[in-house]
Amino acid sequence: ILNVEQSPQSLHVQEGDSTNFTCSFPSSNFYALHWYRWETAKSPEALFVMTLNGDEKKKGRISATLNTKEGYSYLYIKGSQPEDSATYLCAFRMDSSYKLIFGSGTRLLVRP
Amino acid sequence: EAQVTQNPRYLITVTGKKLTVTCSQNMNHEYMSWYRQDPGLGLRQIYYSMNVEVTDKGDVPEGYKVSRKEKRNFPLILESPSPNQTSLYFCASSFMGLDEQFFGPGTRLTVL
C-alpha cells in the first residue's frame, strides 16, 4: 500500500511568520507530486505539479521544492497572511499510473 | 466559465435507496475522477476515467459504480447505499490525467 504522509497535521502561526511543511512519498517509480490548497467550504485548488528532482516552483509567497530520490517535498509560505489559512494537500502519482494518492493534509491557521 | 459541477450538493438518504451523484465538466478534459473525503483520512480515490468508456478502480471502489458515456459527464452511482458511505464526495477533471486536477464543489452525503 502506497503511503503519502504530511507533517505537521496542523500548524498555528502569527501573521507575518514564514512557515513550511513536509510531504513524504515513496521514492521509487515516481511520476509527479501535486500540491493543492483547500479552504474551508470550498474545493481544493491546484498550487503546483512537480515532476523533476530538484524542481522548485513559486506562486507569489508560496513556493515548493522536490526531492524525488529521498521522497519528500517542502511547501514554504513566506510572510503568512490570514487568507493563507487553509488545508494544504499533497498528492503522489506513480509512474505509469493514473491514480493520485493524497496525504491527509496540513491544516494551517494564521492568526492576525 | 471553466468549471466542474456536481449535483446534488447535499443529500440525506436512507440505507438501500439507490442514488446518483452527477458530475459534469466544460473544459473538454479527458480525465475525470471521484474522491471521498473523511476526517483524518484525506482524499481517497474511488474511480477514475481516462476517456469515454474507459474507467478504472481507485483505492476505495467497493459499493460504487461509475459510467463514462460522454466526455463531459461522469456520474457516481450508489446502488445500495450504506451508512459507511456517509462522506464528502468530490469530482475532479484534468486535461490528460497527468496534470493538475480541477475539483467540483463537493457533495455532502448522509446515509441513515
GROMACS .gro file of C-alpha atoms in nm:
model
  224
    1ILE     CA    1   0.000   0.000   0.000
    2LEU     CA    2   0.146   0.332  -0.105
    3ASN     CA    3   0.160   0.590   0.171
    4VAL     CA    4   0.179   0.968   0.146
    5GLU     CA    5   0.242   1.142   0.476
    6GLN     CA    6   0.220   1.508   0.561
    7SER     CA    7   0.355   1.683   0.866
    8PRO     CA    8   0.263   1.853   1.078
    9GLN     CA    9  -0.108   1.773   1.087
   10SER     CA   10  -0.185   2.128   1.193
   11LEU     CA   11   0.004   2.449   1.242
   12HIS     CA   12  -0.088   2.779   1.406
   13VAL     CA   13   0.130   3.079   1.319
   14GLN     CA   14   0.116   3.453   1.364
   15GLU     CA   15   0.058   3.686   1.070
   16GLY     CA   16   0.393   3.766   0.912
   17ASP     CA   17   0.560   3.441   1.016
   18SER     CA   18   0.712   3.223   0.750
   19THR     CA   19   0.629   2.857   0.767
   20ASN     CA   20   0.691   2.530   0.593
   21PHE     CA   21   0.555   2.179   0.593
   22THR     CA   22   0.653   1.843   0.454
   23CYS     CA   23   0.512   1.581   0.225
   24SER     CA   24   0.677   1.235   0.224
   25PHE     CA   25   0.610   0.984  -0.051
   26PRO     CA   26   0.759   0.662  -0.195
   27SER     CA   27   1.089   0.735  -0.367
   28SER     CA   28   1.056   0.459  -0.626
   29ASN     CA   29   0.856   0.478  -0.951
   30PHE     CA   30   0.796   0.850  -0.907
   31TYR     CA   31   0.599   1.037  -1.173
   32ALA     CA   32   0.463   1.357  -1.017
   33LEU     CA   33   0.388   1.535  -0.693
   34HIS     CA   34   0.091   1.772  -0.666
   35TRP     CA   35   0.018   2.041  -0.409
   36TYR     CA   36  -0.336   2.167  -0.352
   37ARG     CA   37  -0.478   2.438  -0.131
   38TRP     CA   38  -0.816   2.367   0.027
   39GLU     CA   39  -1.005   2.643   0.201
   40THR     CA   40  -1.295   2.560   0.430
   41ALA     CA   41  -1.627   2.525   0.244
   42LYS     CA   42  -1.451   2.542  -0.094
   43SER     CA   43  -1.294   2.294  -0.333
   44PRO     CA   44  -0.924   2.204  -0.345
   45GLU     CA   45  -0.730   2.421  -0.590
   46ALA     CA   46  -0.404   2.326  -0.754
   47LEU     CA   47  -0.090   2.509  -0.647
   48PHE     CA   48   0.187   2.312  -0.816
   49VAL     CA   49   0.253   1.998  -1.014
   50MET     CA   50   0.618   1.894  -0.986
   51THR     CA   51   0.787   1.623  -1.186
   52LEU     CA   52   1.165   1.673  -1.180
   53ASN     CA   53   1.405   1.604  -0.895
   54GLY     CA   54   1.533   1.935  -0.765
   55ASP     CA   55   1.235   2.120  -0.907
   56GLU     CA   56   1.142   2.446  -0.737
   57LYS     CA   57   0.816   2.625  -0.809
   58LYS     CA   58   0.684   2.955  -0.686
   59LYS     CA   59   0.347   3.131  -0.685
   60GLY     CA   60   0.351   3.463  -0.504
   61ARG     CA   61   0.459   3.400  -0.145
   62ILE     CA   62   0.423   3.023  -0.175
   63SER     CA   63   0.700   2.802  -0.306
   64ALA     CA   64   0.773   2.430  -0.315
   65THR     CA   65   1.075   2.208  -0.359
   66LEU     CA   66   1.100   1.846  -0.463
   67ASN     CA   67   1.345   1.568  -0.381
   68THR     CA   68   1.238   1.251  -0.562
   69LYS     CA   69   1.545   1.047  -0.461
   70GLU     CA   70   1.466   1.072  -0.091
   71GLY     CA   71   1.090   1.106  -0.137
   72TYR     CA   72   0.994   1.442   0.008
   73SER     CA   73   0.864   1.783  -0.090
   74TYR     CA   74   0.853   2.103   0.114
   75LEU     CA   75   0.595   2.377   0.083
   76TYR     CA   76   0.701   2.721   0.208
   77ILE     CA   77   0.486   3.022   0.281
   78LYS     CA   78   0.672   3.348   0.328
   79GLY     CA   79   0.512   3.615   0.548
   80SER     CA   80   0.190   3.423   0.621
   81GLN     CA   81  -0.136   3.615   0.596
   82PRO     CA   82  -0.476   3.524   0.746
   83GLU     CA   83  -0.601   3.445   0.394
   84ASP     CA   84  -0.339   3.169   0.374
   85SER     CA   85  -0.538   2.977   0.634
   86ALA     CA   86  -0.635   2.652   0.464
   87THR     CA   87  -0.553   2.283   0.446
   88TYR     CA   88  -0.259   2.209   0.218
   89LEU     CA   89  -0.273   1.871   0.047
   90CYS     CA   90  -0.003   1.690  -0.140
   91ALA     CA   91  -0.068   1.402  -0.378
   92PHE     CA   92   0.168   1.148  -0.532
   93ARG     CA   93   0.143   0.989  -0.872
   94MET     CA   94   0.339   0.678  -0.952
   95ASP     CA   95   0.500   0.615  -1.287
   96SER     CA   96   0.258   0.477  -1.547
   97SER     CA   97  -0.042   0.518  -1.322
   98TYR     CA   98  -0.344   0.743  -1.336
   99LYS     CA   99  -0.410   0.704  -0.965
  100LEU     CA  100  -0.346   1.005  -0.742
  101ILE     CA  101  -0.273   0.928  -0.377
  102PHE     CA  102  -0.335   1.211  -0.134
  103GLY     CA  103  -0.186   1.278   0.205
  104SER     CA  104  -0.419   1.376   0.487
  105GLY     CA  105  -0.310   1.739   0.471
  106THR     CA  106  -0.158   2.009   0.688
  107ARG     CA  107  -0.411   2.247   0.834
  108LEU     CA  108  -0.267   2.599   0.861
  109LEU     CA  109  -0.424   2.871   1.074
  110VAL     CA  110  -0.273   3.219   1.051
  111ARG     CA  111  -0.369   3.446   1.339
  112PRO     CA  112  -0.396   3.823   1.269
  113GLU     CA  113  -1.655   2.991  -1.708
  114ALA     CA  114  -1.445   2.674  -1.691
  115GLN     CA  115  -1.582   2.458  -1.416
  116VAL     CA  116  -1.672   2.120  -1.272
  117THR     CA  117  -2.027   2.095  -1.142
  118GLN     CA  118  -2.179   1.837  -0.911
  119ASN     CA  119  -2.537   1.770  -0.814
  120PRO     CA  120  -2.681   1.749  -0.563
  121ARG     CA  121  -2.462   1.946  -0.324
  122TYR     CA  122  -2.627   1.794  -0.019
  123LEU     CA  123  -2.819   1.471   0.012
  124ILE     CA  124  -2.967   1.281   0.304
  125THR     CA  125  -3.095   0.935   0.218
  126VAL     CA  126  -3.169   0.600   0.375
  127THR     CA  127  -2.988   0.270   0.357
  128GLY     CA  128  -3.051   0.079   0.038
  129LYS     CA  129  -3.210   0.356  -0.168
  130LYS     CA  130  -3.020   0.385  -0.496
  131LEU     CA  131  -2.879   0.727  -0.575
  132THR     CA  132  -2.672   0.900  -0.840
  133VAL     CA  133  -2.444   1.199  -0.797
  134THR     CA  134  -2.382   1.376  -1.125
  135CYS     CA  135  -2.058   1.538  -1.233
  136SER     CA  136  -2.006   1.749  -1.542
  137GLN     CA  137  -1.710   1.948  -1.676
  138ASN     CA  138  -1.700   2.201  -1.959
  139MET     CA  139  -1.324   2.202  -2.021
  140ASN     CA  140  -1.310   1.912  -2.269
  141HIS     CA  141  -1.096   1.717  -2.023
  142GLU     CA  142  -1.010   1.356  -2.098
  143TYR     CA  143  -0.967   1.251  -1.736
  144MET     CA  144  -1.229   1.253  -1.461
  145SER     CA  145  -1.220   1.111  -1.112
  146TRP     CA  146  -1.425   1.067  -0.796
  147TYR     CA  147  -1.289   1.105  -0.442
  148ARG     CA  148  -1.433   1.076  -0.097
  149GLN     CA  149  -1.307   1.277   0.195
  150ASP     CA  150  -1.339   1.155   0.552
  151PRO     CA  151  -1.197   1.323   0.863
  152GLY     CA  152  -0.832   1.235   0.920
  153LEU     CA  153  -0.808   1.029   0.601
  154GLY     CA  154  -0.756   1.285   0.329
  155LEU     CA  155  -0.897   1.238  -0.019
  156ARG     CA  156  -0.932   0.878  -0.133
  157GLN     CA  157  -0.987   0.794  -0.497
  158ILE     CA  158  -1.296   0.587  -0.576
  159TYR     CA  159  -1.292   0.555  -0.955
  160TYR     CA  160  -1.134   0.736  -1.243
  161SER     CA  161  -1.181   0.753  -1.617
  162MET     CA  162  -0.917   0.822  -1.878
  163ASN     CA  163  -1.166   0.869  -2.161
  164VAL     CA  164  -1.514   0.781  -2.280
  165GLU     CA  165  -1.599   0.419  -2.195
  166VAL     CA  166  -1.266   0.376  -2.010
  167THR     CA  167  -1.288   0.355  -1.632
  168ASP     CA  168  -1.075   0.200  -1.359
  169LYS     CA  169  -1.088   0.144  -0.985
  170GLY     CA  170  -0.919   0.372  -0.739
  171ASP     CA  171  -0.836   0.275  -0.383
  172VAL     CA  172  -1.190   0.251  -0.242
  173PRO     CA  173  -1.428   0.134  -0.520
  174GLU     CA  174  -1.644  -0.106  -0.317
  175GLY     CA  175  -2.010  -0.007  -0.315
  176TYR     CA  176  -1.979   0.238  -0.605
  177LYS     CA  177  -2.030   0.229  -0.980
  178VAL     CA  178  -1.944   0.481  -1.248
  179SER     CA  179  -2.003   0.527  -1.616
  180ARG     CA  180  -1.849   0.748  -1.884
  181LYS     CA  181  -2.078   0.757  -2.182
  182GLU     CA  182  -1.996   1.116  -2.273
  183LYS     CA  183  -1.673   1.306  -2.229
  184ARG     CA  184  -1.824   1.578  -2.013
  185ASN     CA  185  -2.018   1.359  -1.766
  186PHE     CA  186  -1.903   1.111  -1.504
  187PRO     CA  187  -2.185   1.010  -1.267
  188LEU     CA  188  -2.123   0.823  -0.942
  189ILE     CA  189  -2.382   0.559  -0.861
  190LEU     CA  190  -2.451   0.405  -0.523
  191GLU     CA  191  -2.674   0.105  -0.591
  192SER     CA  192  -2.744   0.028  -0.225
  193PRO     CA  193  -2.600   0.300  -0.002
  194SER     CA  194  -2.491   0.215   0.350
  195PRO     CA  195  -2.409   0.440   0.647
  196ASN     CA  196  -2.034   0.390   0.595
  197GLN     CA  197  -2.071   0.577   0.264
  198THR     CA  198  -2.163   0.892   0.453
  199SER     CA  199  -1.891   1.127   0.335
  200LEU     CA  200  -1.797   1.436   0.137
  201TYR     CA  201  -1.756   1.349  -0.231
  202PHE     CA  202  -1.554   1.541  -0.487
  203CYS     CA  203  -1.546   1.503  -0.861
  204ALA     CA  204  -1.236   1.626  -1.045
  205SER     CA  205  -1.111   1.651  -1.400
  206SER     CA  206  -0.784   1.717  -1.576
  207PHE     CA  207  -0.673   1.759  -1.936
  208MET     CA  208  -0.482   1.436  -1.989
  209GLY     CA  209  -0.487   1.283  -1.642
  210LEU     CA  210  -0.128   1.360  -1.557
  211ASP     CA  211  -0.158   1.730  -1.478
  212GLU     CA  212  -0.338   1.944  -1.222
  213GLN     CA  213  -0.690   1.847  -1.132
  214PHE     CA  214  -0.990   2.080  -1.118
  215PHE     CA  215  -1.234   1.995  -0.843
  216GLY     CA  216  -1.609   2.031  -0.826
  217PRO     CA  217  -1.780   2.197  -0.527
  218GLY     CA  218  -1.838   1.871  -0.341
  219THR     CA  219  -2.144   1.668  -0.244
  220ARG     CA  220  -2.211   1.601   0.121
  221LEU     CA  221  -2.392   1.269   0.150
  222THR     CA  222  -2.552   1.131   0.464
  223VAL     CA  223  -2.687   0.777   0.464
  224LEU     CA  224  -2.913   0.697   0.759
   0.00000   0.00000   0.00000
